[in-house]
mmCIF file of C-alpha atoms in Angstrom:
data_model
loop_
_atom_site.group_PDB
_atom_site.id
_atom_site.type_symbol
_atom_site.label_atom_id
_atom_site.label_comp_id
_atom_site.label_asym_id
_atom_site.label_seq_id
_atom_site.Cartn_x
_atom_site.Cartn_y
_atom_site.Cartn_z
ATOM 1 C CA UNK A 1288 -83.799 33.333 -22.950
ATOM 2 C CA UNK A 1289 -82.256 36.429 -25.037
ATOM 3 C CA UNK A 1290 -79.831 36.746 -21.546
ATOM 4 C CA UNK A 1291 -78.132 33.342 -21.726
ATOM 5 C CA UNK A 1292 -75.728 33.904 -24.684
ATOM 6 C CA UNK A 1293 -74.823 37.258 -23.482
ATOM 7 C CA UNK A 1294 -73.908 35.359 -20.019
ATOM 8 C CA UNK A 1295 -71.944 32.484 -21.990
ATOM 9 C CA UNK A 1296 -69.853 35.418 -23.673
ATOM 10 C CA UNK A 1297 -69.200 37.250 -20.871
ATOM 11 C CA UNK A 1298 -68.186 34.192 -18.524
ATOM 12 C CA UNK A 1299 -65.718 32.975 -21.603
ATOM 13 C CA UNK A 1300 -64.379 36.625 -21.714
ATOM 14 C CA UNK A 1301 -63.974 36.040 -18.051
ATOM 15 C CA UNK A 1302 -61.800 32.820 -18.429
ATOM 16 C CA UNK A 1303 -59.534 34.390 -21.351
ATOM 17 C CA UNK A 1304 -58.751 37.321 -18.942
ATOM 18 C CA UNK A 1305 -57.747 34.797 -16.625
ATOM 19 C CA UNK A 1306 -55.482 32.418 -18.757
ATOM 20 C CA UNK A 1307 -53.695 35.722 -19.916
ATOM 21 C CA UNK A 1308 -53.532 37.021 -16.510
ATOM 22 C CA UNK A 1309 -52.162 33.864 -15.592
ATOM 23 C CA UNK A 1310 -49.445 33.836 -18.714
ATOM 24 C CA UNK A 1311 -48.485 37.493 -17.649
ATOM 25 C CA UNK A 1312 -47.854 36.505 -13.745
ATOM 26 C CA UNK A 1313 -45.751 33.457 -15.103
ATOM 27 C CA UNK A 1314 -43.875 35.259 -17.318
ATOM 28 C CA UNK A 1315 -42.885 37.970 -14.836
ATOM 29 C CA UNK A 1316 -41.903 35.252 -12.279
ATOM 30 C CA UNK A 1317 -39.604 33.549 -14.631
ATOM 31 C CA UNK A 1318 -37.843 36.410 -15.657
ATOM 32 C CA UNK A 1319 -37.450 37.496 -11.809
ATOM 33 C CA UNK A 1320 -36.245 34.263 -11.272
ATOM 34 C CA UNK A 1321 -33.840 34.144 -14.079
ATOM 35 C CA UNK A 1322 -32.574 37.695 -12.877
ATOM 36 C CA UNK A 1323 -32.283 36.380 -9.702
ATOM 37 C CA UNK A 1324 -30.086 33.134 -10.741
ATOM 38 C CA UNK A 1325 -28.174 35.618 -13.386
ATOM 39 C CA UNK A 1326 -27.391 38.087 -9.732
ATOM 40 C CA UNK A 1327 -26.212 35.166 -8.254
ATOM 41 C CA UNK A 1328 -24.189 33.926 -11.116
ATOM 42 C CA UNK A 1329 -22.304 37.544 -11.733
ATOM 43 C CA UNK A 1330 -22.530 37.842 -7.779
ATOM 44 C CA UNK A 1331 -19.982 34.571 -7.909
ATOM 45 C CA UNK A 1332 -18.018 35.856 -10.242
ATOM 46 C CA UNK A 1333 -17.004 38.818 -8.801
ATOM 47 C CA UNK A 1334 -16.330 37.193 -5.463
ATOM 48 C CA UNK A 1335 -14.033 34.445 -7.516
ATOM 49 C CA UNK A 1336 -12.192 37.501 -9.272
ATOM 50 C CA UNK A 1337 -11.400 38.973 -5.809
ATOM 51 C CA UNK A 1338 -10.334 35.759 -4.218
ATOM 52 C CA UNK A 1339 -8.065 34.861 -7.280
ATOM 53 C CA UNK A 1340 -7.142 38.688 -7.010
ATOM 54 C CA UNK A 1341 -6.265 38.531 -3.345
ATOM 55 C CA UNK A 1342 -4.303 35.283 -3.974
ATOM 56 C CA UNK A 1343 -2.183 36.978 -6.870
ATOM 57 C CA UNK A 1344 -1.203 40.254 -4.252
ATOM 58 C CA UNK A 1345 -0.401 37.497 -1.829
ATOM 59 C CA UNK A 1346 1.946 35.972 -4.107
ATOM 60 C CA UNK A 1347 3.759 39.001 -4.653
ATOM 61 C CA UNK A 1348 4.088 39.463 -0.641
ATOM 62 C CA UNK A 1349 5.053 36.430 -0.099
ATOM 63 C CA UNK A 1350 7.785 36.058 -3.016
ATOM 64 C CA UNK A 1351 9.948 38.442 -0.682
ATOM 65 C CA UNK A 1352 8.600 37.103 2.590
ATOM 66 C CA UNK A 1353 10.778 38.719 5.523
ATOM 67 C CA UNK A 1354 11.787 35.328 6.379
ATOM 68 C CA UNK A 1355 13.356 33.743 3.815
ATOM 69 C CA UNK A 1356 12.397 30.222 5.167
ATOM 70 C CA UNK A 1357 8.695 31.256 4.286
ATOM 71 C CA UNK A 1358 9.136 32.798 0.961
ATOM 72 C CA UNK A 1359 7.891 31.423 -2.309
ATOM 73 C CA UNK A 1360 9.673 30.238 -4.837
ATOM 74 C CA UNK A 1361 9.071 31.010 -8.729
ATOM 75 C CA UNK A 1362 9.425 27.359 -10.302
ATOM 76 C CA UNK A 1363 5.955 26.553 -10.978
ATOM 77 C CA UNK A 1364 5.599 24.560 -7.676
ATOM 78 C CA UNK A 1365 1.688 25.327 -6.139
ATOM 79 C CA UNK A 1366 1.161 26.441 -3.247
ATOM 80 C CA UNK A 1367 -2.410 26.449 -1.663
ATOM 81 C CA UNK A 1368 -3.734 29.493 0.819
ATOM 82 C CA UNK A 1369 -7.331 30.297 2.161
ATOM 83 C CA UNK A 1370 -8.870 32.651 2.195
ATOM 84 C CA UNK A 1371 -12.313 34.031 3.498
ATOM 85 C CA UNK A 1372 -14.000 30.369 3.304
ATOM 86 C CA UNK A 1373 -12.327 29.577 -0.486
ATOM 87 C CA UNK A 1374 -9.208 27.397 -1.543
ATOM 88 C CA UNK A 1375 -6.755 29.337 -3.412
ATOM 89 C CA UNK A 1376 -3.482 27.666 -5.279
ATOM 90 C CA UNK A 1377 -1.370 29.751 -6.728
ATOM 91 C CA UNK A 1378 1.746 28.841 -9.023
ATOM 92 C CA UNK A 1379 4.748 31.394 -9.685
ATOM 93 C CA UNK A 1380 6.840 30.954 -12.467
ATOM 94 C CA UNK A 1381 10.025 32.906 -13.100
ATOM 95 C CA UNK A 1382 9.961 34.402 -16.601
ATOM 96 C CA UNK A 1383 13.766 33.442 -17.071
ATOM 97 C CA UNK A 1384 12.575 29.498 -17.199
ATOM 98 C CA UNK A 1385 10.469 29.860 -20.025
ATOM 99 C CA UNK A 1386 11.459 29.783 -23.461
ATOM 100 C CA UNK A 1387 11.571 33.848 -25.397
ATOM 101 C CA UNK A 1388 9.962 33.643 -28.275
ATOM 102 C CA UNK A 1389 12.448 36.947 -29.283
ATOM 103 C CA UNK A 1390 15.579 34.976 -28.503
ATOM 104 C CA UNK A 1391 15.559 31.400 -28.764
ATOM 105 C CA UNK A 1392 17.462 29.736 -31.150
ATOM 106 C CA UNK A 1393 15.101 28.102 -34.102
ATOM 107 C CA UNK A 1394 16.718 24.554 -32.299
ATOM 108 C CA UNK A 1395 16.001 24.994 -28.980
ATOM 109 C CA UNK A 1396 12.348 26.079 -30.220
ATOM 110 C CA UNK A 1397 11.891 23.021 -32.459
ATOM 111 C CA UNK A 1398 13.413 20.631 -29.232
ATOM 112 C CA UNK A 1399 10.409 22.578 -26.676
ATOM 113 C CA UNK A 1400 7.990 21.345 -29.383
ATOM 114 C CA UNK A 1401 9.022 18.033 -29.582
ATOM 115 C CA UNK A 1402 8.994 18.009 -25.884
ATOM 116 C CA UNK A 1403 5.149 18.521 -26.155
ATOM 117 C CA UNK A 1404 4.278 15.856 -28.798
ATOM 118 C CA UNK A 1405 4.728 17.520 -32.272
ATOM 119 C CA UNK A 1406 6.102 15.535 -35.069
ATOM 120 C CA UNK A 1407 10.269 16.058 -35.574
ATOM 121 C CA UNK A 1408 9.569 17.491 -39.166
ATOM 122 C CA UNK A 1409 6.886 19.897 -38.144
ATOM 123 C CA UNK A 1410 8.348 20.752 -35.201
ATOM 124 C CA UNK A 1411 11.163 21.748 -37.239
ATOM 125 C CA UNK A 1412 9.348 23.724 -39.902
ATOM 126 C CA UNK A 1413 7.418 25.827 -37.698
ATOM 127 C CA UNK A 1414 10.211 26.505 -35.659
ATOM 128 C CA UNK A 1415 11.738 28.002 -38.494
ATOM 129 C CA UNK A 1416 8.404 29.806 -39.349
ATOM 130 C CA UNK A 1417 8.604 31.535 -35.598
ATOM 131 C CA UNK A 1418 11.993 32.595 -36.251
ATOM 132 C CA UNK A 1419 11.172 33.998 -39.414
ATOM 133 C CA UNK A 1420 8.326 36.083 -38.360
ATOM 134 C CA UNK A 1421 10.557 37.706 -35.556
ATOM 135 C CA UNK A 1422 13.596 37.965 -38.613
ATOM 136 C CA UNK A 1423 14.497 41.614 -38.768
ATOM 137 C CA UNK A 1424 15.237 41.448 -42.760
ATOM 138 C CA UNK A 1425 12.141 39.457 -43.945
ATOM 139 C CA UNK A 1426 14.059 36.674 -45.041
ATOM 140 C CA UNK A 1427 12.911 33.508 -44.399
ATOM 141 C CA UNK A 1428 15.878 30.760 -43.733
ATOM 142 C CA UNK A 1429 15.792 27.027 -44.406
ATOM 143 C CA UNK A 1430 12.057 25.895 -44.051
ATOM 144 C CA UNK A 1431 10.941 29.014 -43.375
ATOM 145 C CA UNK A 1432 7.830 30.605 -44.622
ATOM 146 C CA UNK A 1433 8.628 33.681 -46.461
ATOM 147 C CA UNK A 1434 5.908 36.242 -47.639
ATOM 148 C CA UNK A 1435 5.248 34.318 -50.954
ATOM 149 C CA UNK A 1436 4.101 31.507 -48.268
ATOM 150 C CA UNK A 1437 1.631 33.675 -46.363
ATOM 151 C CA UNK A 1438 0.254 34.818 -49.992
ATOM 152 C CA UNK A 1439 -0.158 31.432 -50.848
ATOM 153 C CA UNK A 1440 -1.880 30.447 -47.982
ATOM 154 C CA UNK A 1441 -4.619 32.919 -48.266
ATOM 155 C CA UNK A 1442 -3.438 35.775 -45.394
ATOM 156 C CA UNK A 1443 -3.144 39.049 -46.080
ATOM 157 C CA UNK A 1444 0.015 39.749 -44.328
ATOM 158 C CA UNK A 1445 3.697 38.008 -44.893
ATOM 159 C CA UNK A 1446 6.231 37.558 -41.640
ATOM 160 C CA UNK A 1447 6.359 40.406 -39.627
ATOM 161 C CA UNK A 1448 9.776 41.216 -39.262
ATOM 162 C CA UNK A 1449 9.624 42.594 -35.693
ATOM 163 C CA UNK A 1450 9.837 40.744 -32.360
ATOM 164 C CA UNK A 1451 7.070 39.567 -30.826
ATOM 165 C CA UNK A 1452 4.724 41.480 -28.366
ATOM 166 C CA UNK A 1453 2.741 38.743 -27.258
ATOM 167 C CA UNK A 1454 2.760 34.930 -27.354
ATOM 168 C CA UNK A 1455 -0.499 35.585 -28.494
ATOM 169 C CA UNK A 1456 0.737 36.826 -31.635
ATOM 170 C CA UNK A 1457 2.254 32.649 -32.420
ATOM 171 C CA UNK A 1458 -1.720 32.354 -33.590
ATOM 172 C CA UNK A 1459 -0.759 34.763 -36.499
ATOM 173 C CA UNK A 1460 2.243 32.518 -37.326
ATOM 174 C CA UNK A 1461 1.802 30.440 -40.569
ATOM 175 C CA UNK A 1462 1.119 27.031 -39.720
ATOM 176 C CA UNK A 1463 1.024 27.186 -35.820
ATOM 177 C CA UNK A 1464 -2.765 25.620 -35.056
ATOM 178 C CA UNK A 1465 -4.956 27.092 -31.935
ATOM 179 C CA UNK A 1466 -3.755 23.465 -30.178
ATOM 180 C CA UNK A 1467 0.073 24.281 -31.092
ATOM 181 C CA UNK A 1468 -0.421 27.484 -29.255
ATOM 182 C CA UNK A 1469 -2.560 25.513 -26.347
ATOM 183 C CA UNK A 1470 0.269 23.807 -25.897
ATOM 184 C CA UNK A 1471 2.897 26.105 -26.273
ATOM 185 C CA UNK A 1472 1.318 29.052 -24.262
ATOM 186 C CA UNK A 1473 2.495 27.885 -20.686
ATOM 187 C CA UNK A 1474 6.120 27.167 -21.542
ATOM 188 C CA UNK A 1475 7.125 30.467 -23.919
ATOM 189 C CA UNK A 1476 7.586 34.051 -22.682
ATOM 190 C CA UNK A 1477 8.478 37.720 -24.286
ATOM 191 C CA UNK A 1478 9.643 38.956 -20.759
ATOM 192 C CA UNK A 1479 13.323 37.027 -20.013
ATOM 193 C CA UNK A 1480 15.348 38.299 -22.664
ATOM 194 C CA UNK A 1481 17.217 34.935 -22.859
ATOM 195 C CA UNK A 1482 18.551 33.106 -25.665
ATOM 196 C CA UNK A 1483 18.268 30.184 -23.291
ATOM 197 C CA UNK A 1484 16.011 29.428 -20.376
ATOM 198 C CA UNK A 1485 17.084 29.092 -16.381
ATOM 199 C CA UNK A 1486 16.936 25.611 -16.160
ATOM 200 C CA UNK A 1487 16.287 26.068 -12.026
ATOM 201 C CA UNK A 1488 12.350 27.832 -12.568
ATOM 202 C CA UNK A 1489 11.679 25.918 -15.589
ATOM 203 C CA UNK A 1490 8.950 22.981 -16.352
ATOM 204 C CA UNK A 1491 9.880 19.804 -17.510
ATOM 205 C CA UNK A 1492 8.875 20.242 -21.032
ATOM 206 C CA UNK A 1493 11.289 23.254 -21.209
ATOM 207 C CA UNK A 1494 13.953 21.057 -19.020
ATOM 208 C CA UNK A 1495 13.507 18.356 -21.557
ATOM 209 C CA UNK A 1496 14.291 20.618 -24.342
ATOM 210 C CA UNK A 1497 17.032 21.655 -22.780
ATOM 211 C CA UNK A 1498 18.343 18.387 -22.310
ATOM 212 C CA UNK A 1499 18.099 18.318 -18.820
ATOM 213 C CA UNK A 1500 18.665 14.785 -17.402
ATOM 214 C CA UNK A 1501 17.758 15.126 -13.980
ATOM 215 C CA UNK A 1502 14.417 17.058 -15.025
ATOM 216 C CA UNK A 1503 11.850 14.663 -13.683
ATOM 217 C CA UNK A 1504 13.574 13.810 -10.633
ATOM 218 C CA UNK A 1505 13.822 17.806 -10.304
ATOM 219 C CA UNK A 1506 9.858 18.580 -10.863
ATOM 220 C CA UNK A 1507 9.365 15.730 -8.330
ATOM 221 C CA UNK A 1508 11.271 17.501 -5.662
ATOM 222 C CA UNK A 1509 9.181 20.620 -6.087
ATOM 223 C CA UNK A 1510 6.108 18.724 -5.515
ATOM 224 C CA UNK A 1511 7.440 17.359 -2.613
ATOM 225 C CA UNK A 1512 9.216 20.972 -1.585
ATOM 226 C CA UNK A 1513 5.855 22.900 -2.470
ATOM 227 C CA UNK A 1514 3.750 23.188 0.569
ATOM 228 C CA UNK A 1515 6.622 23.761 2.651
ATOM 229 C CA UNK A 1516 8.844 25.528 0.379
ATOM 230 C CA UNK A 1517 11.988 23.259 2.246
ATOM 231 C CA UNK A 1518 13.817 21.001 -0.159
ATOM 232 C CA UNK A 1519 12.973 17.357 0.532
ATOM 233 C CA UNK A 1520 15.286 16.417 2.423
ATOM 234 C CA UNK A 1521 14.896 12.423 1.987
ATOM 235 C CA UNK A 1522 14.974 12.062 -1.744
ATOM 236 C CA UNK A 1523 18.288 14.882 -2.189
ATOM 237 C CA UNK A 1524 20.189 11.569 -0.050
ATOM 238 C CA UNK A 1525 19.303 9.807 -3.357
ATOM 239 C CA UNK A 1526 22.675 8.901 -4.716
ATOM 240 C CA UNK A 1527 24.008 9.626 -8.465
ATOM 241 C CA UNK A 1528 24.757 12.496 -10.042
ATOM 242 C CA UNK A 1529 21.508 13.366 -11.205
ATOM 243 C CA UNK A 1530 19.753 13.716 -7.757
ATOM 244 C CA UNK A 1531 22.628 16.256 -6.894
ATOM 245 C CA UNK A 1532 22.389 18.296 -9.811
ATOM 246 C CA UNK A 1533 18.755 17.998 -8.924
ATOM 247 C CA UNK A 1534 19.460 19.161 -6.054
ATOM 248 C CA UNK A 1535 21.826 22.432 -7.360
ATOM 249 C CA UNK A 1536 18.524 23.312 -9.515
ATOM 250 C CA UNK A 1537 16.474 22.933 -6.093
ATOM 251 C CA UNK A 1538 18.410 25.065 -4.061
ATOM 252 C CA UNK A 1539 18.952 27.930 -6.486
ATOM 253 C CA UNK A 1540 15.511 28.370 -7.204
ATOM 254 C CA UNK A 1541 15.105 28.705 -3.172
ATOM 255 C CA UNK A 1542 17.876 31.029 -3.131
ATOM 256 C CA UNK A 1543 17.147 33.891 -0.658
ATOM 257 C CA UNK A 1544 18.046 37.175 -2.456
ATOM 258 C CA UNK A 1545 15.791 39.534 -2.852
ATOM 259 C CA UNK A 1546 13.573 38.502 -5.917
ATOM 260 C CA UNK A 1547 13.281 42.256 -8.244
ATOM 261 C CA UNK A 1548 12.416 39.965 -11.680
ATOM 262 C CA UNK A 1549 9.688 39.413 -14.011
ATOM 263 C CA UNK A 1550 7.294 36.433 -12.302
ATOM 264 C CA UNK A 1551 3.926 34.843 -13.916
ATOM 265 C CA UNK A 1552 1.274 34.562 -11.182
ATOM 266 C CA UNK A 1553 -1.452 32.195 -12.145
ATOM 267 C CA UNK A 1554 -4.081 32.314 -8.691
ATOM 268 C CA UNK A 1555 -7.070 29.596 -8.794
ATOM 269 C CA UNK A 1556 -9.962 30.599 -7.115
ATOM 270 C CA UNK A 1557 -12.336 27.747 -5.418
ATOM 271 C CA UNK A 1558 -15.330 29.351 -3.547
ATOM 272 C CA UNK A 1559 -17.373 26.937 -1.434
ATOM 273 C CA UNK A 1560 -20.267 26.600 -4.010
ATOM 274 C CA UNK A 1561 -17.796 24.741 -6.375
ATOM 275 C CA UNK A 1562 -17.170 27.635 -8.682
ATOM 276 C CA UNK A 1563 -13.599 28.292 -10.128
ATOM 277 C CA UNK A 1564 -12.140 31.371 -10.909
ATOM 278 C CA UNK A 1565 -8.884 32.048 -12.544
ATOM 279 C CA UNK A 1566 -6.331 35.220 -12.665
ATOM 280 C CA UNK A 1567 -3.328 35.291 -14.406
ATOM 281 C CA UNK A 1568 -1.044 37.936 -14.949
ATOM 282 C CA UNK A 1569 2.827 38.593 -15.909
ATOM 283 C CA UNK A 1570 4.526 41.128 -13.246
ATOM 284 C CA UNK A 1571 7.724 43.025 -12.863
ATOM 285 C CA UNK A 1572 8.588 43.829 -9.072
ATOM 286 C CA UNK A 1573 11.204 46.468 -10.139
ATOM 287 C CA UNK A 1574 11.118 49.847 -12.194
ATOM 288 C CA UNK A 1575 7.133 50.477 -11.605
ATOM 289 C CA UNK A 1576 7.810 54.028 -11.997
ATOM 290 C CA UNK A 1577 5.446 54.616 -9.548
ATOM 291 C CA UNK A 1578 5.986 55.450 -5.765
ATOM 292 C CA UNK A 1579 4.238 53.121 -3.470
ATOM 293 C CA UNK A 1580 3.361 50.287 -6.389
ATOM 294 C CA UNK A 1581 4.514 46.867 -5.508
ATOM 295 C CA UNK A 1582 4.737 45.806 -8.807
ATOM 296 C CA UNK A 1583 4.128 46.815 -12.919
ATOM 297 C CA UNK A 1584 1.070 44.849 -14.730
ATOM 298 C CA UNK A 1585 2.765 43.326 -17.830
ATOM 299 C CA UNK A 1586 -0.425 40.934 -19.199
ATOM 300 C CA UNK A 1587 -3.327 40.385 -16.707
ATOM 301 C CA UNK A 1588 -6.192 37.678 -17.765
ATOM 302 C CA UNK A 1589 -8.515 36.970 -15.302
ATOM 303 C CA UNK A 1590 -12.070 35.118 -15.290
ATOM 304 C CA UNK A 1591 -13.751 31.515 -15.105
ATOM 305 C CA UNK A 1592 -11.677 30.296 -18.049
ATOM 306 C CA UNK A 1593 -9.100 32.651 -19.247
ATOM 307 C CA UNK A 1594 -7.326 32.111 -22.420
#
């Protein structure tokens, strides 16, 4: 009789050991599966980055394709390309088609903000604050936010009094909210050096800010010409001064001269599994300073959803 309690205790111990081993094996299996899934995600991200980078490199080459009729045009129209089973969509914008934060007058900045849906009164205040930020003397203009206003808002800095170094500096300007920056970012630059954008390369909100009457028609023509890179002949035959002006601007964007300017390139890669990766860069096709370099990188963002 004395041996039965010992045998019972041994049985309980064995059962607990089985439970413990099951937990250990289950935990190991979970860790292994998690690591496998993480590895797949990282591999997919690397593949997406490589495909998006290939799209950017291809876009640089197509900007100055040996055959002028096959060149891609830097006015923001989409170009689609297939690479290693992935779908790539590329948009190229000449930086001259964007509003330069360091050179644009406040009236143009206000018009752009209004074209993007900002209330006129607030648009005027934000435009003045942007102009004040880049001002050289630190003296606020009418309606602008001076250093005292920054201090009153609890910010440890005042207006910079120097040029914007990147568009992201807008987030430091008093009154600019993240949503304002998100809407402005695609249409502003610090690289053109122009007080007024070139309409031939500008997007619709910039065209509206410039007061171009044929803005919507021009954007429509770009979309129709996007795949082939050629003007959409049927629509160019539409009567009226607006159609003629739109055709002229479209043809300027499609000029055959060798391109050596500064361009923003967005390359969106869609992999067969449905994942997406974007590479965005601002590149200059001249003055690289190094033999064999096709371009100089001025700005670079990449990832699944770069900011």
